[in-house]
Coordinates of N, CA and C in Angstrom, one line a residue:
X1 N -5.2 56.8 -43.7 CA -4.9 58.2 -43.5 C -3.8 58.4 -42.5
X2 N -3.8 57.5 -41.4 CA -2.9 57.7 -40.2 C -1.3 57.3 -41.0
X3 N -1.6 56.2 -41.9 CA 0.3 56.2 -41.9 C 0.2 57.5 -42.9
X4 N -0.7 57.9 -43.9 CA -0.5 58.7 -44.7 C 0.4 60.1 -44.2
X5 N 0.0 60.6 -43.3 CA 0.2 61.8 -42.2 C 1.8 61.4 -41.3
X6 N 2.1 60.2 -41.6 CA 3.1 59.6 -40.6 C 4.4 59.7 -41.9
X7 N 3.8 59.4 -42.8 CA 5.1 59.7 -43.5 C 5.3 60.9 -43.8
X8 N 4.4 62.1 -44.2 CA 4.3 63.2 -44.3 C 5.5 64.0 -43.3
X9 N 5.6 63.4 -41.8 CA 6.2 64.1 -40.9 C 7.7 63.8 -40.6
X10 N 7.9 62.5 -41.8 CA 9.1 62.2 -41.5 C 10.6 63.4 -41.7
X11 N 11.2 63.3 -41.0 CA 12.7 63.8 -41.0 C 11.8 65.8 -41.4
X12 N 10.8 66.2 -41.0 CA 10.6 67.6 -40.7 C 10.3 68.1 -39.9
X13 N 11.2 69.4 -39.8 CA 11.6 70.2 -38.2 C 10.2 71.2 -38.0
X14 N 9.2 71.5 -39.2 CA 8.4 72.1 -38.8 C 6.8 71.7 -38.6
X15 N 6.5 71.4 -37.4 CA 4.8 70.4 -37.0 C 5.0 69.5 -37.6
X16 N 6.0 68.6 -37.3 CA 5.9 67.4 -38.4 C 4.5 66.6 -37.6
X17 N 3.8 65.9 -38.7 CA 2.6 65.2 -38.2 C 2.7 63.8 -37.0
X18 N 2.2 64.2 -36.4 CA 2.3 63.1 -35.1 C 1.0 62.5 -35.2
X19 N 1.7 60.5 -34.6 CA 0.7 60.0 -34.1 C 0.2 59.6 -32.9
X20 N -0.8 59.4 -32.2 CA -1.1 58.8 -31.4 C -2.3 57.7 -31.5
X21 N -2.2 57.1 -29.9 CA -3.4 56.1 -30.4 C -5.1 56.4 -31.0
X22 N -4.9 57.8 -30.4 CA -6.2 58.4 -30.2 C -6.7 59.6 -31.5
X23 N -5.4 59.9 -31.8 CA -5.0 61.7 -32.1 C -4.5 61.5 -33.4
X24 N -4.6 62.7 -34.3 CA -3.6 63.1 -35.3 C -3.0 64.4 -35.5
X25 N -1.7 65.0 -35.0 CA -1.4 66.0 -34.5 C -0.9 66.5 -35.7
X26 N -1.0 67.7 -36.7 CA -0.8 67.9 -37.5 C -0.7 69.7 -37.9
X27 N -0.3 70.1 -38.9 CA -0.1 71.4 -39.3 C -1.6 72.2 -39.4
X28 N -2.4 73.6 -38.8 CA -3.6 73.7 -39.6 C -3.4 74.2 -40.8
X29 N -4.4 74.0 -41.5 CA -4.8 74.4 -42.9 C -5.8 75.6 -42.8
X30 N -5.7 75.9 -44.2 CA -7.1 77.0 -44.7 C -8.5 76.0 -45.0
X31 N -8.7 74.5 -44.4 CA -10.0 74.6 -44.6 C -10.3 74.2 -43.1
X32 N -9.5 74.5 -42.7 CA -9.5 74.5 -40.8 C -10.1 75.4 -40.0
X33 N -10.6 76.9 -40.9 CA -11.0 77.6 -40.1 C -12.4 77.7 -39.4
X34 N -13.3 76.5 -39.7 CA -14.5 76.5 -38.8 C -14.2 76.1 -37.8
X35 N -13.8 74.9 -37.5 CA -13.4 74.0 -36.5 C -12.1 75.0 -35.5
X36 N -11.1 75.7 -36.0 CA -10.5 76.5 -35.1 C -11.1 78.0 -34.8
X37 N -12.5 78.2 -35.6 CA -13.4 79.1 -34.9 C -13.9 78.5 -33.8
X38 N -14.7 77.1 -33.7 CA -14.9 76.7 -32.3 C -14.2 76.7 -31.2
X39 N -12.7 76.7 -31.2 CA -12.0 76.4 -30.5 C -11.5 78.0 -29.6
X40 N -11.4 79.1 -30.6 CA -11.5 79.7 -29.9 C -12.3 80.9 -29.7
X41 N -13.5 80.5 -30.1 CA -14.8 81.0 -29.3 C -15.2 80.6 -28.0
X42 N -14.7 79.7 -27.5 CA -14.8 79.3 -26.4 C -14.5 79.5 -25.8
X43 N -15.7 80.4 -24.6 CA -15.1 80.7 -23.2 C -14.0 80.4 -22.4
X44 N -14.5 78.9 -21.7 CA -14.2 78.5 -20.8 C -12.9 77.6 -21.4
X45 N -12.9 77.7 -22.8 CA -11.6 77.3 -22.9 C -10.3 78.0 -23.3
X46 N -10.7 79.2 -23.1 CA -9.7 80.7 -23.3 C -9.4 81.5 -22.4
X47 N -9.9 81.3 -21.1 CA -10.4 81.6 -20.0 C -9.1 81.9 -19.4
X48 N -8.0 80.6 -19.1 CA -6.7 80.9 -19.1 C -5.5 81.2 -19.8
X49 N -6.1 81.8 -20.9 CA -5.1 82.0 -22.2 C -5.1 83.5 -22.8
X50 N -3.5 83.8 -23.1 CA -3.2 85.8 -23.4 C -4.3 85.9 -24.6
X51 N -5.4 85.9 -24.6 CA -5.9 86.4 -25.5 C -7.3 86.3 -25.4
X52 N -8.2 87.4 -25.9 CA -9.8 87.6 -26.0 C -10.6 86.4 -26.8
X53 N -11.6 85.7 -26.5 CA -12.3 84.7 -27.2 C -12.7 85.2 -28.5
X54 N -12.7 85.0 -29.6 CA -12.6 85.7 -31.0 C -14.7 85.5 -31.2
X55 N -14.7 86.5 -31.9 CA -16.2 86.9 -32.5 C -16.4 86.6 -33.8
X56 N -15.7 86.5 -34.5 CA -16.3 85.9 -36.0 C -14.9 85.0 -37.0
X57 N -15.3 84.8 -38.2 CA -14.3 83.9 -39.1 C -13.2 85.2 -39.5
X58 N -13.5 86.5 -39.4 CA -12.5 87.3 -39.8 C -11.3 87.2 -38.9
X59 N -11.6 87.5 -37.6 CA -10.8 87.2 -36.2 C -10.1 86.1 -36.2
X60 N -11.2 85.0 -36.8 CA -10.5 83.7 -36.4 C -9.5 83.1 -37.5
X61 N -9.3 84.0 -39.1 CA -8.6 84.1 -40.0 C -7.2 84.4 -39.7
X62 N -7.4 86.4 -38.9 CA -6.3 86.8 -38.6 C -5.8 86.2 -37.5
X63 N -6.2 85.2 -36.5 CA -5.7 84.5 -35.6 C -4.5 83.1 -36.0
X64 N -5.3 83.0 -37.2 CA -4.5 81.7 -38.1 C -3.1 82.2 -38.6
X65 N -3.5 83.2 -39.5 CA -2.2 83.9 -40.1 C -0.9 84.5 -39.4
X66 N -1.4 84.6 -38.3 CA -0.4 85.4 -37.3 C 0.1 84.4 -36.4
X67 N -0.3 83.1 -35.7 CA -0.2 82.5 -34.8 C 0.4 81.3 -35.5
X68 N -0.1 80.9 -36.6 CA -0.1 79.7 -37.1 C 1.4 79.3 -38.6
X69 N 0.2 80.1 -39.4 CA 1.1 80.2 -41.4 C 1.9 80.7 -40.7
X70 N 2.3 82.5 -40.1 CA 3.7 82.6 -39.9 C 4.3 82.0 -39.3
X71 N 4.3 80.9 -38.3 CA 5.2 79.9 -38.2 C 5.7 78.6 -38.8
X72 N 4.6 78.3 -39.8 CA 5.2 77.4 -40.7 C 6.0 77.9 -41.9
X73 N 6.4 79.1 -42.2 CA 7.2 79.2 -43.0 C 8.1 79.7 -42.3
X74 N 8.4 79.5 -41.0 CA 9.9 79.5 -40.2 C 10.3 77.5 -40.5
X75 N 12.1 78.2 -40.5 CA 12.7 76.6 -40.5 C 12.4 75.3 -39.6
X76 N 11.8 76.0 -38.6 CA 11.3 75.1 -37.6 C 10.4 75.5 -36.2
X77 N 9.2 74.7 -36.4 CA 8.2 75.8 -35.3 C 7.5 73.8 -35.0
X78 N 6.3 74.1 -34.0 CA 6.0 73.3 -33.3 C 4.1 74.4 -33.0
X79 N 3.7 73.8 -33.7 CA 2.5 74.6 -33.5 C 1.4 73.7 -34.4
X80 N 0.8 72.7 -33.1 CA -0.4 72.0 -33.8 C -2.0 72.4 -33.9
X81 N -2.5 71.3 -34.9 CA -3.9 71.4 -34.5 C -4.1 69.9 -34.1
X82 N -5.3 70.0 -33.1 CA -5.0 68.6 -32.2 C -6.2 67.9 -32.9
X83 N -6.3 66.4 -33.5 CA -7.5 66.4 -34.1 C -7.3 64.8 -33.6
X84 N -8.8 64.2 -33.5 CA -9.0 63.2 -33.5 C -8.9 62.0 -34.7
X85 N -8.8 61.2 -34.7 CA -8.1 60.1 -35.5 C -9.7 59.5 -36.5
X86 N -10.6 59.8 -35.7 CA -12.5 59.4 -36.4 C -12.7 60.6 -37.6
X87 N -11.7 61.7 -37.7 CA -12.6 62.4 -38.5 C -11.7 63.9 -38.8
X88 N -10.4 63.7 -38.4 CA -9.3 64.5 -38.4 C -9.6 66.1 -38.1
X89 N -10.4 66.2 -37.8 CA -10.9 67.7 -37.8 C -10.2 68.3 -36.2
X90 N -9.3 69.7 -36.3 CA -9.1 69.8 -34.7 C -10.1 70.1 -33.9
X91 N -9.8 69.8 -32.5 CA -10.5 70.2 -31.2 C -9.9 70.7 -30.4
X92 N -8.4 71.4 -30.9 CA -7.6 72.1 -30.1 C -6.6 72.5 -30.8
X93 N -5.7 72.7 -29.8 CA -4.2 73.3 -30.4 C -3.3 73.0 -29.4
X94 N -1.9 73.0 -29.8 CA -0.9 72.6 -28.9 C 0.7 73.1 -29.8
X95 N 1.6 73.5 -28.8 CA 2.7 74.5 -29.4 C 3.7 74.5 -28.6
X96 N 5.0 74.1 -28.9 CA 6.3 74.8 -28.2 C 7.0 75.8 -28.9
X97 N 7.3 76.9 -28.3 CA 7.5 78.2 -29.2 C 8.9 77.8 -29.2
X98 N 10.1 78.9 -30.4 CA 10.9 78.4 -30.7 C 11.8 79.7 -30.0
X99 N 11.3 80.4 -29.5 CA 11.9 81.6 -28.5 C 12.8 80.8 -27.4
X100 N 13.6 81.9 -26.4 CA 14.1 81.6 -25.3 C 13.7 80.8 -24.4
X101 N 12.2 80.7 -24.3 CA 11.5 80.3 -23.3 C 11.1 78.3 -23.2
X102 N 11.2 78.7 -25.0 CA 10.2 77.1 -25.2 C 9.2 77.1 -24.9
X103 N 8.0 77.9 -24.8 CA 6.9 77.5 -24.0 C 6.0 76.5 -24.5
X104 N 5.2 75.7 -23.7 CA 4.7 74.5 -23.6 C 3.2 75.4 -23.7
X105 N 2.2 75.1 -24.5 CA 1.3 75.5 -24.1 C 0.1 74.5 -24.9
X106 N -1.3 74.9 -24.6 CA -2.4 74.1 -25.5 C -3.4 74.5 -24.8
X107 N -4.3 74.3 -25.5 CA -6.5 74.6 -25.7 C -7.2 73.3 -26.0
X108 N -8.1 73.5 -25.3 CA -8.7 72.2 -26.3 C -10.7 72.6 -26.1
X109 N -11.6 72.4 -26.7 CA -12.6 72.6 -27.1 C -13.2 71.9 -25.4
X110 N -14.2 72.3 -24.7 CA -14.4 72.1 -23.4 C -15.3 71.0 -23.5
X111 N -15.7 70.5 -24.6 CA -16.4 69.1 -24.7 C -15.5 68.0 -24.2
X112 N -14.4 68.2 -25.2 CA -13.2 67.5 -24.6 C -12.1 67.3 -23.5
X113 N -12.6 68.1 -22.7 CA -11.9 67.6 -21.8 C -12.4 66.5 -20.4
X114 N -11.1 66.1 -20.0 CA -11.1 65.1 -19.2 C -11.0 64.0 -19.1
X115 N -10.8 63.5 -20.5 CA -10.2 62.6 -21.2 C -8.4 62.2 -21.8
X116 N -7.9 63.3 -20.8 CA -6.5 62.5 -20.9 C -5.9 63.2 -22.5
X117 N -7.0 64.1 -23.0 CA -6.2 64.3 -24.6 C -4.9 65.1 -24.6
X118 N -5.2 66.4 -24.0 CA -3.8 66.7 -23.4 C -2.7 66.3 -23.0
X119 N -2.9 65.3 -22.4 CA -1.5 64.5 -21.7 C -0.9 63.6 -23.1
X120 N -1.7 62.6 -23.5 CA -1.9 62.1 -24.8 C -1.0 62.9 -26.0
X121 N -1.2 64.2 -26.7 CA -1.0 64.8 -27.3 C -0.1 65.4 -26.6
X122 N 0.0 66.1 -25.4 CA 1.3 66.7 -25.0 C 2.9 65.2 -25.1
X123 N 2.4 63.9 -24.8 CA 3.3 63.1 -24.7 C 4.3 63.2 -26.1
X124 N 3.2 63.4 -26.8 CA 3.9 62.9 -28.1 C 4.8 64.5 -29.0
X125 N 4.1 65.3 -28.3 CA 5.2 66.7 -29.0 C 6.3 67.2 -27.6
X126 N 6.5 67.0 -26.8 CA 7.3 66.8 -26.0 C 8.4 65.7 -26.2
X127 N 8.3 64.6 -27.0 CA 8.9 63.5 -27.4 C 9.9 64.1 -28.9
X128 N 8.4 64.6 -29.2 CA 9.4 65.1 -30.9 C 10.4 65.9 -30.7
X129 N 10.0 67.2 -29.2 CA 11.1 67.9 -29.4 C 12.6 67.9 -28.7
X130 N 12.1 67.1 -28.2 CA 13.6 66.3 -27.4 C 14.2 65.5 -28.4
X131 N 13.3 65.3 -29.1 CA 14.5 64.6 -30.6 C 14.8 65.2 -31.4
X132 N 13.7 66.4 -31.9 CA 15.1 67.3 -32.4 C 15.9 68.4 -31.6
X133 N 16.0 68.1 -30.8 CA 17.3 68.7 -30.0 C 17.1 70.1 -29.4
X134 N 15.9 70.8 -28.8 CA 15.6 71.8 -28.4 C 15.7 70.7 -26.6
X135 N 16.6 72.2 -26.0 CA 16.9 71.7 -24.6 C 16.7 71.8 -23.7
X136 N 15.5 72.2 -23.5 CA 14.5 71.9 -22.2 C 12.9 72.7 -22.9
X137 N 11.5 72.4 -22.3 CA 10.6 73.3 -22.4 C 10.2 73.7 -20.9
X138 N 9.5 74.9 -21.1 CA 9.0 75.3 -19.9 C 7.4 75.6 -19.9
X139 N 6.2 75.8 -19.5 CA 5.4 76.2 -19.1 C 5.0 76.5 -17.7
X140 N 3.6 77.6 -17.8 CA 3.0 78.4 -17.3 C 1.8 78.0 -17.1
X141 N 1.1 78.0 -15.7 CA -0.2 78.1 -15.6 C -0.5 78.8 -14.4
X142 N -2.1 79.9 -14.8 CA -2.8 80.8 -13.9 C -2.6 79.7 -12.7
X143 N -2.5 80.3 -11.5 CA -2.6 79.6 -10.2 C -4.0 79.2 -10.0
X144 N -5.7 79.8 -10.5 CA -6.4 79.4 -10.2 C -6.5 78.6 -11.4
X145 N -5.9 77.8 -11.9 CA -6.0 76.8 -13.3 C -5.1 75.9 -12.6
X146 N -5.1 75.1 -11.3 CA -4.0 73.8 -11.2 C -4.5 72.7 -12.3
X147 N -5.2 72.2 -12.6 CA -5.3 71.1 -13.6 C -4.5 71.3 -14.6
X148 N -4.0 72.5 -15.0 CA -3.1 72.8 -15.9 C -1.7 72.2 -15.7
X149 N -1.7 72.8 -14.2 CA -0.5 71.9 -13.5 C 0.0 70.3 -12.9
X150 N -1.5 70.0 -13.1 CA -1.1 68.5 -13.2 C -0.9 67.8 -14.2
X151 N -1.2 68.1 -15.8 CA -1.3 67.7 -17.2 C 0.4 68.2 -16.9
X152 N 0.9 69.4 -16.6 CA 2.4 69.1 -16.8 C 3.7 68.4 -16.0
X153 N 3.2 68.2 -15.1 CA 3.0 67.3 -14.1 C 3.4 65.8 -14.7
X154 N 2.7 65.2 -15.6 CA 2.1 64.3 -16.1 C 3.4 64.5 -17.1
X155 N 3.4 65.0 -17.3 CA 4.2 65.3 -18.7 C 5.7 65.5 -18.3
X156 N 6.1 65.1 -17.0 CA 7.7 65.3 -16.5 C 7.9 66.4 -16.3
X157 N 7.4 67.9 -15.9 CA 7.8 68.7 -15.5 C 7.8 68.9 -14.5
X158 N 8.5 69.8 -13.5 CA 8.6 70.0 -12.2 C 8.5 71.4 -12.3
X159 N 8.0 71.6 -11.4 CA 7.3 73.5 -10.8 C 9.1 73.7 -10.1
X160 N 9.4 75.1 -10.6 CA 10.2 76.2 -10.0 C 10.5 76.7 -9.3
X161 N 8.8 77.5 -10.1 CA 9.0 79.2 -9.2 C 7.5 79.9 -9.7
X162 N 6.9 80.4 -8.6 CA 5.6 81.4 -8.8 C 6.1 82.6 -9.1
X163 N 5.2 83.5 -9.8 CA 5.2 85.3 -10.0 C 4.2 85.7 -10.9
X164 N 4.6 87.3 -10.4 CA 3.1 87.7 -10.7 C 3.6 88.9 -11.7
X165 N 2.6 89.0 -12.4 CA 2.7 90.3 -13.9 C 0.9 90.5 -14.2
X166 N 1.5 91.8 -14.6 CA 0.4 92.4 -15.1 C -0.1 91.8 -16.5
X167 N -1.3 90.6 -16.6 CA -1.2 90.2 -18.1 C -1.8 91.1 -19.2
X168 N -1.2 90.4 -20.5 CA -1.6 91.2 -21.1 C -2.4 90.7 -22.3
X169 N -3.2 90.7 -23.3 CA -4.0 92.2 -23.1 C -4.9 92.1 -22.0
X170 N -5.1 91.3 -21.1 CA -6.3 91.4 -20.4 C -6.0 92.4 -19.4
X171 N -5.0 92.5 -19.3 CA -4.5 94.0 -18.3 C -5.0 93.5 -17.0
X172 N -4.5 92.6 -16.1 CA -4.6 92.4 -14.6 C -4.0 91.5 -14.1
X173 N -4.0 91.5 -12.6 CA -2.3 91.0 -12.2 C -3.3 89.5 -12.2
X174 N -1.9 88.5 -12.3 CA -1.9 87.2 -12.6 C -0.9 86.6 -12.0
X175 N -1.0 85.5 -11.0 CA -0.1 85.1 -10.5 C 0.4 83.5 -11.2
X176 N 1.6 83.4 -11.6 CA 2.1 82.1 -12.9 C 2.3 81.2 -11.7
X177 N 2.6 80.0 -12.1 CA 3.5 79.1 -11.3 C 4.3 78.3 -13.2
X178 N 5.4 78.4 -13.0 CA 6.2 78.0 -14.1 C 6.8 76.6 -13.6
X179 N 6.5 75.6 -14.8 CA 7.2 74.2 -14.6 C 8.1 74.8 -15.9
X180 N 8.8 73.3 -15.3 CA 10.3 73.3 -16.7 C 10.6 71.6 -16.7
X181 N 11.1 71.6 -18.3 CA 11.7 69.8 -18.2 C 13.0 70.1 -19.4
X182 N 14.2 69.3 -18.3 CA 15.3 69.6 -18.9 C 15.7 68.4 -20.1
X183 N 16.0 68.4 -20.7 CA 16.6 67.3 -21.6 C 17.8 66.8 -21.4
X184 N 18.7 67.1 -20.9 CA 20.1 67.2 -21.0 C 20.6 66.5 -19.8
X185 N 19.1 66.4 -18.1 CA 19.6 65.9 -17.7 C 20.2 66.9 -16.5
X186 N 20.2 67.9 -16.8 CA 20.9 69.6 -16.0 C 19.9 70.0 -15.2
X187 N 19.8 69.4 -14.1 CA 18.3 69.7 -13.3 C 18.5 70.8 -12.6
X188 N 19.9 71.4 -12.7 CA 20.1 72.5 -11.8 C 19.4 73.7 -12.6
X189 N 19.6 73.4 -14.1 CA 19.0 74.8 -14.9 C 18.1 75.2 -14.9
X190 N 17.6 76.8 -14.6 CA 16.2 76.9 -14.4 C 16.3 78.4 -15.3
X191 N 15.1 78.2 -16.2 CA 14.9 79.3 -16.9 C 14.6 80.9 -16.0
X192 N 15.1 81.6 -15.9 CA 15.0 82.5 -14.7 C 14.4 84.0 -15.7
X193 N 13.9 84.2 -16.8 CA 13.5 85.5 -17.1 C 12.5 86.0 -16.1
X194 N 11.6 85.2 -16.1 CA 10.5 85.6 -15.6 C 10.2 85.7 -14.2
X195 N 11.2 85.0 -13.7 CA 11.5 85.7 -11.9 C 12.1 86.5 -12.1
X196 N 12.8 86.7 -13.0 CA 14.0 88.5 -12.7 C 13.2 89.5 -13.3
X197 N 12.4 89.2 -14.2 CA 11.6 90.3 -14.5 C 10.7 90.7 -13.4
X198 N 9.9 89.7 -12.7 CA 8.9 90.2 -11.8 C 9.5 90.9 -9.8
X199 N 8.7 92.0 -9.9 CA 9.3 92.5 -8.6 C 8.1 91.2 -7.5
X200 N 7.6 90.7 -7.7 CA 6.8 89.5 -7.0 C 7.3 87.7 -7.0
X201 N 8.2 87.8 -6.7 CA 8.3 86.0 -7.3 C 8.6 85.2 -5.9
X202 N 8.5 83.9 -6.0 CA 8.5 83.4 -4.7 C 8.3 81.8 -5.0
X203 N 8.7 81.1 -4.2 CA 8.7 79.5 -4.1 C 7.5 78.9 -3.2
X204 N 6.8 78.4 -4.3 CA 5.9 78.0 -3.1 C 5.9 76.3 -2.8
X205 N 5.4 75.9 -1.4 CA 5.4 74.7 -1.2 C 4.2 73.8 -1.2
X206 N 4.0 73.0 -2.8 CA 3.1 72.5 -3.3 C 2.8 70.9 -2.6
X207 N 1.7 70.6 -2.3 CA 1.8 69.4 -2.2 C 1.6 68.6 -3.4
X208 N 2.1 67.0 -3.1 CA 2.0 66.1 -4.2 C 2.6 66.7 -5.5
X209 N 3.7 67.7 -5.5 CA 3.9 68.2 -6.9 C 5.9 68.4 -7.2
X210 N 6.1 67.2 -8.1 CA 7.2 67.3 -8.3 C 7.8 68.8 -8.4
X211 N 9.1 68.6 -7.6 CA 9.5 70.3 -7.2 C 11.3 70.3 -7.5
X212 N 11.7 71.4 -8.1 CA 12.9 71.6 -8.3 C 13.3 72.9 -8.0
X213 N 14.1 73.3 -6.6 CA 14.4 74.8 -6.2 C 15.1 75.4 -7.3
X214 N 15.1 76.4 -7.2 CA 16.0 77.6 -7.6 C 17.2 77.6 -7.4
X215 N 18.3 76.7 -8.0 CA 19.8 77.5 -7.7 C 20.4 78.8 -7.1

């Protein structure tokens, strides 16, 4: 099954199937929607993510369609389901959006964590997308979520810049800390929307945490 999926992803810009030692990172499907009902029914694993923990398979349908299908029929999107290699079924998700931002993001089922899957699966779609030629990614994580920030961390990014916004929909202030990883080698470039947007932004001084000022 694993080379099967491996050739499947050759030379395509959109989720092409990734492997890892552990993982099979791949596009979801429509018979996916139990397994990404667990994923985001979950509390404590939505807890830091723009969106309400879903109530049923209808939710978790329109969640697919909107988040997911409509990006695979764009020319090129980056939007997995994270699944284990024993039984291919996801236990997460993971995505670099194809906007200004790039954002770096991922979930994973709270059974699973702490096992390194993140880092694992972040290694290997951070890899893809430096090969196909998107030029830096950035992520975000809630300040009371640092483990977030050490998985990117892990992953070659360096922290910025902190700020705060009103999130949404959960409607309350949230303070970000934003990493970034440049490809090109341009370490002076720093994605700056989201410090010009916020009337709160600020540099803070992290310990143990790869750091790149503000130009």
């Amino acid at each position: 099954m694993a080379e099967k999926y491996a050739r499947q992803g050759k030379n395509d810009m959109n989720t092409p199937v990734l492997e890892t030692e552990r993982l099979i990172l791949r596009k979801f499907t429509e018979k996916d929607m139990e397994a990404l009902f667990l994923v985001l029914r979950d509390e404590k694993a939505n807890r830091f993510l723009p969106w309400f923990p879903v109530k049923n398979m209808e939710e978790t349908r329109k969640f697919y369609e909107e988040r997911y299908a409509a990006k695979y029929r764009q020319p090129q999107a980056y939007a997995y389901a994270v699944c284990l290699k024993s039984d291919n079924v996801p236990i997460g998700y993971m995505k670099v959006d194809m906007e200004e931002h790039h954002d770096f993001g991922y979930g994973l089922r709270k059974e699973f964590w702490h096992r390194g899957i993140a880092r694992e699966a972040g290694r290997a779609v951070i890899g893809q997308v430096e090969k196909d030629g998107l030029p830096y990614v950035t992520a975000t994580h809630d300040v009371r979520n640092p483990r977030s920030g050490r998985v990117m961390e892990a992953l070659g990014m360096s922290y910025r810049y902190s700020y705060e916004e009103i999130w949404q929909p959960k409607n309350f202030p949230v303070t970000f800390r934003l990493y970034q990883l440049n490809f090109d080698g341009n370490e002076g470039f720093v994605y700056k929307k989201y410090w010009n947007m916020s009337s709160n932004h600020f540099v803070e001084e992290l310990p143990f945490c790869r750091m790149a000022r503000i130009p």
